[in-house]
Coordinates of C-alpha atoms and ligand atoms in Angstrom, one line a residue:
M1 CA -34.4 39.5 -118.7
I2 CA -37.2 37.0 -118.8
I3 CA -36.3 33.6 -117.3
G4 CA -38.4 30.6 -118.5
V5 CA -38.9 27.4 -116.6
P6 CA -40.5 24.7 -118.7
K7 CA -41.7 21.4 -117.3
E8 CA -39.1 18.6 -117.5
T9 CA -40.0 16.1 -120.2
F10 CA -37.5 13.3 -119.7
P11 CA -39.6 10.2 -119.0
G12 CA -40.1 9.8 -115.2
E13 CA -38.3 13.1 -114.4
R14 CA -39.9 14.7 -111.4
R15 CA -37.5 17.6 -110.7
V16 CA -38.0 21.2 -111.7
A17 CA -35.2 23.7 -112.4
I18 CA -36.4 26.7 -110.3
V19 CA -38.5 26.4 -107.1
P20 CA -40.7 29.2 -105.9
A21 CA -38.3 30.2 -103.1
S22 CA -35.7 31.3 -105.7
I23 CA -38.0 33.6 -107.5
P24 CA -37.7 36.7 -105.2
L25 CA -33.9 36.5 -105.6
L26 CA -34.2 36.6 -109.4
T27 CA -36.9 39.4 -109.4
K28 CA -34.6 41.4 -107.1
A29 CA -31.9 41.1 -109.8
K30 CA -34.4 42.7 -112.3
C31 CA -35.5 39.5 -113.9
E32 CA -39.0 38.2 -114.6
V33 CA -39.8 34.5 -114.2
V34 CA -42.3 32.6 -116.4
V35 CA -43.1 29.0 -115.5
E36 CA -45.0 26.4 -117.5
D37 CA -48.3 25.3 -115.8
G38 CA -47.7 22.4 -113.5
A39 CA -43.9 22.5 -113.9
G40 CA -43.2 21.9 -110.2
L41 CA -46.1 19.7 -109.3
A42 CA -44.2 16.4 -109.5
A43 CA -41.6 17.8 -107.1
G44 CA -44.2 19.2 -104.7
Y45 CA -44.3 22.8 -105.8
T46 CA -47.8 24.0 -106.8
D47 CA -48.6 26.6 -109.4
A48 CA -50.0 28.8 -106.7
A49 CA -46.7 28.7 -104.8
Y50 CA -45.0 30.1 -107.9
T51 CA -47.5 32.9 -108.5
E52 CA -47.4 33.8 -104.8
K53 CA -43.6 34.4 -105.2
G54 CA -44.2 36.6 -108.3
A55 CA -43.8 34.2 -111.2
K56 CA -46.1 34.3 -114.2
L57 CA -47.6 31.0 -115.4
L58 CA -47.8 30.1 -119.1
P59 CA -50.0 27.2 -120.3
T60 CA -47.6 25.6 -122.8
R61 CA -44.0 24.8 -123.3
A62 CA -44.0 26.6 -126.6
E63 CA -45.1 29.8 -124.9
V64 CA -42.4 29.5 -122.3
F65 CA -39.7 29.1 -124.9
A66 CA -41.2 31.9 -127.0
G67 CA -41.6 34.2 -124.1
S68 CA -38.2 33.9 -122.4
D69 CA -34.7 35.3 -123.0
A70 CA -33.2 32.5 -120.9
V71 CA -34.6 28.9 -120.6
I72 CA -33.5 27.1 -117.5
Q73 CA -33.9 23.3 -117.3
V74 CA -32.7 20.3 -115.4
L75 CA -32.2 18.0 -118.4
C76 CA -31.7 20.0 -121.6
Y77 CA -31.4 18.5 -125.0
G78 CA -28.3 16.3 -124.8
A79 CA -28.8 15.2 -121.2
N80 CA -32.4 14.4 -122.2
D81 CA -31.7 12.0 -125.0
Q82 CA -35.4 10.8 -125.1
T83 CA -37.5 13.9 -125.7
G84 CA -35.0 16.7 -125.6
R85 CA -34.7 16.9 -129.4
D86 CA -38.3 18.3 -129.6
D87 CA -37.0 21.5 -127.9
L88 CA -34.8 22.3 -130.8
S89 CA -37.7 23.7 -132.9
L90 CA -38.7 25.9 -129.9
M91 CA -35.3 27.4 -129.5
R92 CA -34.4 30.7 -131.1
S93 CA -31.3 32.6 -132.0
G94 CA -30.0 34.8 -129.2
Q95 CA -31.7 32.8 -126.5
V96 CA -29.8 31.6 -123.5
L97 CA -30.0 27.9 -122.3
V98 CA -28.7 26.7 -118.9
G99 CA -28.8 23.2 -117.5
F100 CA -27.4 19.7 -117.8
L101 CA -26.4 19.3 -121.5
R102 CA -24.1 16.3 -121.2
P103 CA -21.6 18.0 -123.5
L104 CA -18.8 15.4 -123.3
G105 CA -21.2 12.5 -123.8
S106 CA -23.2 13.9 -126.7
P107 CA -21.1 16.7 -128.3
Q108 CA -23.2 16.6 -131.5
T109 CA -26.2 17.9 -129.6
V110 CA -24.2 20.9 -128.4
A111 CA -23.3 21.5 -132.1
E112 CA -27.1 21.5 -133.0
I113 CA -27.9 23.9 -130.2
A114 CA -25.0 26.2 -131.3
A115 CA -26.3 26.1 -134.9
K116 CA -29.6 27.4 -133.6
G117 CA -27.7 30.5 -132.4
L118 CA -28.1 29.9 -128.7
T119 CA -25.8 30.9 -125.9
A120 CA -25.6 27.7 -123.9
F121 CA -24.1 27.0 -120.5
S122 CA -23.6 23.4 -119.3
V123 CA -23.7 23.0 -115.5
E124 CA -21.7 19.7 -115.6
L125 CA -18.7 21.8 -116.5
M126 CA -18.8 24.0 -113.5
P127 CA -15.3 24.4 -112.2
R128 CA -14.8 22.9 -108.7
I129 CA -13.4 26.1 -107.1
T130 CA -14.4 27.7 -103.8
R131 CA -16.2 30.6 -105.6
S132 CA -18.5 28.3 -107.4
Q133 CA -19.3 25.8 -104.7
N134 CA -22.9 27.1 -104.4
M135 CA -23.4 26.7 -108.1
D136 CA -22.1 23.0 -108.3
A137 CA -25.2 21.1 -109.4
L138 CA -23.2 17.9 -110.0
S139 CA -22.3 17.8 -106.4
A140 CA -25.8 18.6 -105.2
M141 CA -27.3 15.8 -107.4
A142 CA -24.5 13.4 -106.4
T143 CA -25.4 14.0 -102.7
V144 CA -29.0 13.0 -103.4
C145 CA -27.9 9.9 -105.4
G146 CA -25.5 8.7 -102.7
Y147 CA -28.3 9.0 -100.1
K148 CA -30.9 7.2 -102.1
A149 CA -28.6 4.4 -103.2
V150 CA -28.2 3.4 -99.6
L151 CA -32.0 3.5 -99.0
L152 CA -32.5 1.2 -102.0
A153 CA -29.9 -1.2 -100.7
A154 CA -31.4 -1.2 -97.2
D155 CA -34.8 -1.9 -98.6
A156 CA -33.6 -4.8 -100.8
L157 CA -31.2 -6.4 -98.3
P158 CA -32.8 -9.3 -96.4
R159 CA -31.0 -8.1 -93.2
F160 CA -31.0 -5.2 -90.8
F161 CA -28.5 -2.4 -91.2
P162 CA -27.9 -1.6 -87.5
M163 CA -26.6 -3.8 -84.8
L164 CA -29.4 -4.8 -82.5
T165 CA -29.3 -6.3 -79.1
T166 CA -32.7 -7.9 -78.5
A167 CA -34.3 -10.6 -76.3
A168 CA -34.1 -12.8 -79.5
G169 CA -30.4 -12.4 -79.6
T170 CA -27.9 -10.0 -81.1
I171 CA -28.0 -8.9 -84.7
T172 CA -24.7 -8.1 -86.4
P173 CA -24.7 -4.9 -88.4
A174 CA -24.6 -4.9 -92.2
R175 CA -21.3 -4.3 -93.9
V176 CA -21.5 -1.7 -96.6
L177 CA -18.6 -1.1 -99.0
V178 CA -18.5 2.1 -101.1
L179 CA -16.4 2.1 -104.2
G180 CA -15.4 5.7 -105.2
A181 CA -15.5 8.2 -102.4
G182 CA -16.4 11.4 -104.3
V183 CA -19.5 13.4 -103.4
A184 CA -22.0 10.5 -103.9
G185 CA -19.7 8.0 -102.2
L186 CA -19.2 10.2 -99.1
Q187 CA -22.9 10.8 -98.8
A188 CA -23.5 7.0 -99.1
I189 CA -21.0 6.4 -96.3
A190 CA -22.7 9.0 -94.1
T191 CA -26.2 7.5 -94.8
A192 CA -25.1 3.9 -94.2
R193 CA -23.5 5.0 -90.9
R194 CA -26.7 6.8 -89.8
L195 CA -28.6 3.6 -90.5
G196 CA -26.1 1.8 -88.2
A197 CA -24.2 -0.2 -90.8
V198 CA -20.4 -0.7 -90.7
A199 CA -19.1 1.3 -93.7
S200 CA -15.8 1.0 -95.5
A201 CA -14.7 2.7 -98.7
Y202 CA -12.1 2.5 -101.4
D203 CA -11.0 5.2 -103.8
V204 CA -8.2 5.4 -106.3
R205 CA -7.4 8.9 -104.9
P206 CA -5.6 8.4 -101.5
A207 CA -6.5 12.0 -100.7
V208 CA -10.0 10.9 -99.6
K209 CA -8.8 8.7 -96.7
E210 CA -9.3 11.3 -94.1
Q211 CA -12.8 12.3 -95.5
I212 CA -13.9 8.6 -95.3
Q213 CA -12.6 8.3 -91.7
S214 CA -14.1 11.6 -90.6
L215 CA -17.5 10.1 -91.5
G216 CA -16.9 7.0 -89.4
G217 CA -16.0 4.8 -92.4
R218 CA -13.0 2.5 -92.7
Y219 CA -10.6 3.3 -95.5
V220 CA -9.8 0.2 -97.6
E221 CA -6.1 0.4 -98.5
L222 CA -5.0 -1.7 -101.5
P223 CA -1.3 -2.3 -102.2
L224 CA -1.5 -0.5 -105.6
E225 CA 0.8 2.2 -107.0
T226 CA -1.7 5.0 -107.7
G227 CA 0.9 7.6 -108.6
Q228 CA -0.7 10.8 -109.9
S229 CA -4.3 9.5 -109.6
Q230 CA -5.9 12.9 -109.5
D231 CA -5.9 15.7 -112.1
H232 CA -5.7 19.5 -111.3
R233 CA -9.5 19.7 -110.9
G234 CA -9.5 17.0 -108.2
Y235 CA -11.0 14.3 -110.5
A236 CA -9.6 10.8 -110.8
K237 CA -7.5 10.1 -113.9
Q238 CA -8.3 7.2 -116.1
Q239 CA -6.2 4.1 -115.1
D240 CA -4.9 1.6 -117.6
E241 CA -6.3 -2.0 -117.9
T242 CA -3.3 -3.6 -116.0
F243 CA -4.1 -1.3 -113.1
L244 CA -7.8 -2.1 -113.2
Q245 CA -7.2 -5.8 -113.5
R246 CA -5.0 -5.8 -110.4
Q247 CA -7.5 -3.6 -108.6
R248 CA -10.3 -6.1 -109.3
E249 CA -8.1 -9.0 -108.0
L250 CA -7.4 -7.1 -104.7
L251 CA -11.1 -6.0 -104.3
T252 CA -12.4 -9.6 -104.8
R253 CA -12.1 -10.5 -101.1
V254 CA -13.4 -7.2 -99.8
V255 CA -16.4 -7.3 -102.1
S256 CA -17.2 -10.9 -101.2
E257 CA -17.2 -10.0 -97.5
S258 CA -19.7 -7.1 -98.0
D259 CA -23.5 -7.3 -97.7
V260 CA -23.9 -4.2 -99.8
V261 CA -21.7 -2.5 -102.4
I262 CA -22.4 1.0 -103.5
C263 CA -20.5 1.8 -106.7
T264 CA -19.9 5.4 -107.6
A265 CA -16.5 5.3 -109.4
T266 CA -16.3 7.5 -112.5
V267 CA -13.8 9.4 -114.5
P268 CA -15.1 12.5 -116.4
G269 CA -15.8 11.9 -120.1
K270 CA -14.7 8.2 -119.9
R271 CA -16.4 4.9 -119.5
A272 CA -16.7 4.1 -115.8
P273 CA -14.0 1.7 -114.6
L274 CA -15.0 -2.0 -114.3
L275 CA -14.4 -2.9 -110.6
I276 CA -16.7 -5.9 -110.1
T277 CA -16.7 -8.8 -112.5
A278 CA -19.5 -11.4 -112.8
D279 CA -17.1 -13.8 -111.0
M280 CA -16.8 -11.4 -108.0
V281 CA -20.6 -11.2 -107.9
K282 CA -20.8 -15.0 -107.7
R283 CA -18.6 -15.0 -104.6
M284 CA -20.9 -12.6 -102.7
A285 CA -23.4 -14.1 -100.2
P286 CA -26.9 -14.7 -101.6
G287 CA -29.1 -11.8 -100.8
S288 CA -26.3 -9.2 -101.1
V289 CA -27.0 -6.0 -102.9
V290 CA -25.0 -3.9 -105.4
V291 CA -26.2 -0.4 -106.3
D292 CA -24.3 0.8 -109.4
L293 CA -24.6 4.6 -109.6
A294 CA -22.1 4.5 -112.5
S295 CA -24.6 2.6 -114.6
E296 CA -25.2 5.5 -117.1
R297 CA -21.5 5.6 -117.8
G298 CA -21.2 1.9 -118.5
G299 CA -21.3 0.7 -114.8
N300 CA -18.7 -0.4 -112.3
C301 CA -20.2 -3.9 -112.2
E302 CA -20.1 -6.2 -115.2
L303 CA -23.6 -7.5 -114.7
T304 CA -25.4 -4.1 -114.2
R305 CA -28.2 -3.5 -116.6
L306 CA -29.1 0.2 -117.3
N307 CA -32.1 1.3 -115.4
E308 CA -33.0 -2.2 -114.2
R309 CA -33.1 -4.2 -111.0
I310 CA -31.9 -7.7 -111.6
T311 CA -30.9 -10.7 -109.6
A312 CA -27.7 -12.6 -110.6
H313 CA -26.2 -15.4 -108.5
G314 CA -28.6 -14.5 -105.8
V315 CA -27.3 -10.9 -105.6
T316 CA -29.7 -8.0 -106.3
I317 CA -28.1 -5.5 -108.7
F318 CA -29.6 -2.0 -109.2
G319 CA -28.6 -0.2 -112.4
Y320 CA -31.0 2.7 -111.9
F321 CA -29.9 6.1 -113.1
N322 CA -31.4 9.5 -112.4
L323 CA -31.9 8.6 -108.7
A324 CA -31.8 12.4 -108.0
S325 CA -35.3 12.6 -109.6
T326 CA -36.6 10.2 -106.9
V327 CA -36.1 12.7 -104.2
P328 CA -37.6 15.5 -106.3
Y329 CA -38.5 18.1 -103.6
H330 CA -35.0 18.5 -102.2
A331 CA -33.2 17.7 -105.4
S332 CA -35.1 20.6 -107.1
Q333 CA -34.5 22.9 -104.1
M334 CA -30.7 22.3 -104.3
Y335 CA -30.6 22.5 -108.1
S336 CA -32.6 25.7 -108.0
R337 CA -30.2 27.3 -105.4
N338 CA -27.3 26.2 -107.6
L339 CA -28.8 27.7 -110.8
T340 CA -30.0 30.9 -109.1
A341 CA -26.5 31.5 -107.8
F342 CA -25.1 30.8 -111.3
L343 CA -27.6 33.1 -113.0
L344 CA -26.9 35.9 -110.5
H345 CA -23.2 35.4 -111.3
L346 CA -24.0 35.8 -115.1
L347 CA -26.2 38.9 -114.7
K348 CA -25.2 42.5 -114.7
D349 CA -28.0 45.1 -114.3
G350 CA -30.6 42.5 -115.2
Q351 CA -28.8 41.5 -118.5
L352 CA -26.6 38.6 -119.4
N353 CA -23.0 39.5 -119.2
V354 CA -20.8 36.9 -120.8
D355 CA -17.3 37.7 -119.4
I356 CA -15.0 35.0 -120.7
Q357 CA -12.2 36.3 -118.5
D358 CA -14.2 34.8 -115.7
E359 CA -13.4 31.2 -115.0
I360 CA -16.9 30.2 -114.0
T361 CA -18.4 31.7 -117.2
R362 CA -15.7 30.5 -119.5
E363 CA -15.6 26.9 -118.3
T364 CA -19.4 26.4 -118.5
L365 CA -20.1 28.3 -121.8
V366 CA -20.4 25.7 -124.6
A367 CA -22.1 27.5 -127.4
R368 CA -22.2 31.2 -128.5
D369 CA -22.6 33.1 -131.7
G370 CA -23.5 30.0 -133.7
A371 CA -20.5 28.0 -132.7
V372 CA -19.4 25.4 -130.1
V373 CA -16.9 27.4 -128.0
H374 CA -15.7 25.1 -125.2
R375 CA -12.0 24.0 -125.3
L376 CA -13.1 20.4 -124.4
L377 CA -15.4 20.3 -127.4
T378 CA -13.4 22.0 -130.1
P379 CA -10.5 20.4 -131.9
A380 CA -7.1 21.4 -130.4
Q381 CA -5.7 24.4 -132.1
P382 CA -2.6 23.5 -134.1
Q383 CA 0.6 24.4 -132.2
P384 CA 3.3 26.4 -134.0
A385 CA 5.9 23.9 -135.4
A386 CA 9.0 23.6 -133.2
P387 CA 12.1 24.9 -134.9
Q388 CA 13.8 21.9 -136.7
P389 CA 17.6 21.4 -136.2
S390 CA 19.3 22.3 -139.5
Ligands
NAD1 P1 -16.7 11.6 -109.7 O1 -18.2 11.4 -109.7 O2 -16.1 12.0 -111.0 O3 -16.1 10.2 -109.3 C1 -16.4 9.5 -108.1 C2 -15.2 8.9 -107.4 O4 -14.8 7.8 -108.1 C3 -14.1 9.9 -107.3 O5 -13.7 10.1 -105.9 C4 -13.0 9.1 -108.0 O6 -11.7 9.3 -107.5 C5 -13.4 7.7 -107.9 N1 -12.8 6.8 -108.9 C6 -12.5 6.9 -110.2 N2 -11.9 5.9 -110.7 C7 -11.8 4.9 -109.7 C8 -11.3 3.6 -109.6 N3 -10.7 3.0 -110.7 N4 -11.4 3.0 -108.4 C9 -11.9 3.6 -107.3 N5 -12.4 4.9 -107.4 C10 -12.4 5.5 -108.5 O7 -16.2 12.5 -108.6 P2 -17.0 13.6 -107.8 O8 -17.8 13.1 -106.7 O9 -17.6 14.5 -108.8 O10 -15.7 14.4 -107.1 C11 -14.5 14.6 -107.7 C12 -13.6 15.4 -106.9 O11 -14.0 16.8 -106.8 C13 -13.5 15.0 -105.4 O12 -12.2 15.3 -105.0 C14 -14.4 16.0 -104.7 O13 -14.1 16.1 -103.4 C15 -14.0 17.2 -105.5 N6 -15.0 18.2 -105.4 C16 -14.6 19.5 -105.1 C17 -15.5 20.5 -105.0 C18 -15.1 21.9 -104.7 O14 -14.0 22.2 -104.3 N7 -15.9 22.9 -105.0 C19 -16.9 20.3 -105.2 C20 -17.3 18.9 -105.5 C21 -16.3 17.9 -105.6

């Protein structure tokens, strides 16, 4: 099987799907790897590094698509809503596509890819089970985003993060609040602590309390009935507006006492919950910072503007998305390890083996044989009618 790695084309994207260190693992599994000229340069991986590890370079994107059985990308058409559509004309029936496809956000693009006859796997849908931990690209990228969000905040905050005892007096540490303690949130807590800030975090899933505390964070407990806040996959369930309204009321004081708020709260396939209103921003001290990692999903803060840095009521609000791309060397390394593990899982004797009895394969497969095949993307099958009482 020939695996193709085109250059990413989403504006500003600096990651690459496969890094040179992964190539020997793929060649050992009887694959060849072809890489577009310069595909890894923006992430710090030279063309020479690829050829040294046994990859073949091809000068154009069209040649990579034409010469590969499987195309591996970071942002495929769907996740890349700017330039991804151009790839449709390069795709061919029978080809395999693996990467972020944003299937729940843009199901119509999956339908277009299916109509081209591709077998497509969406890494967003990777089940969160022990067996697939090393294939979990969402977690890897969330780790990068959580880290970078804190660095952005530290840079913009007109205060120190750590406590300092100096001849010029004692400096009190910054107070960082993290809303949503999933993978990105936990990394944000860890990074804020490393920089010496006092970190606290809130999540709708009480199960995260110990994880927050084990990182040296304080768990913010709100008197809210969360009930069954978590689904069987470990994700938060969507809460109703009454719950969210009460949540905002209770968070108002905690937010106003924080120098930095890192927002990471999301619910898969839904708009991100609104946790910080404009009025709550107004109550924050001037110079405070909000980094809204949920911006692409509508934002946790009412004032967030997608991909912008704004100042409102004296508070700096970052709505940047795709922060993973701003740490491209390690983000690519992590993604490449995830994707290589996934490809090795899909391969048998150097050929693609689509075994839908296997949970990892079944849950990530979105298109096959000209059709959209994922249960989350196809209309529910009609259930047999229940017998009616006579
Ligand atoms: P995510 O990005 O979907 O959401 C981020 C966080 O926001 C979650 O912790 C969620 O509970 C929280 N949230 C949602 N609505 C909220 C609200 N109204 N108020 C406050 N917080 C809210 O989540 P994620 O980071 O992808 O992780 C989801 C779960 O999956 C976590 O339990 C994580 O530990 C687990 N996980 C498991 C594995 C594995 O076992 N292989 C791998 C990765 C993640």
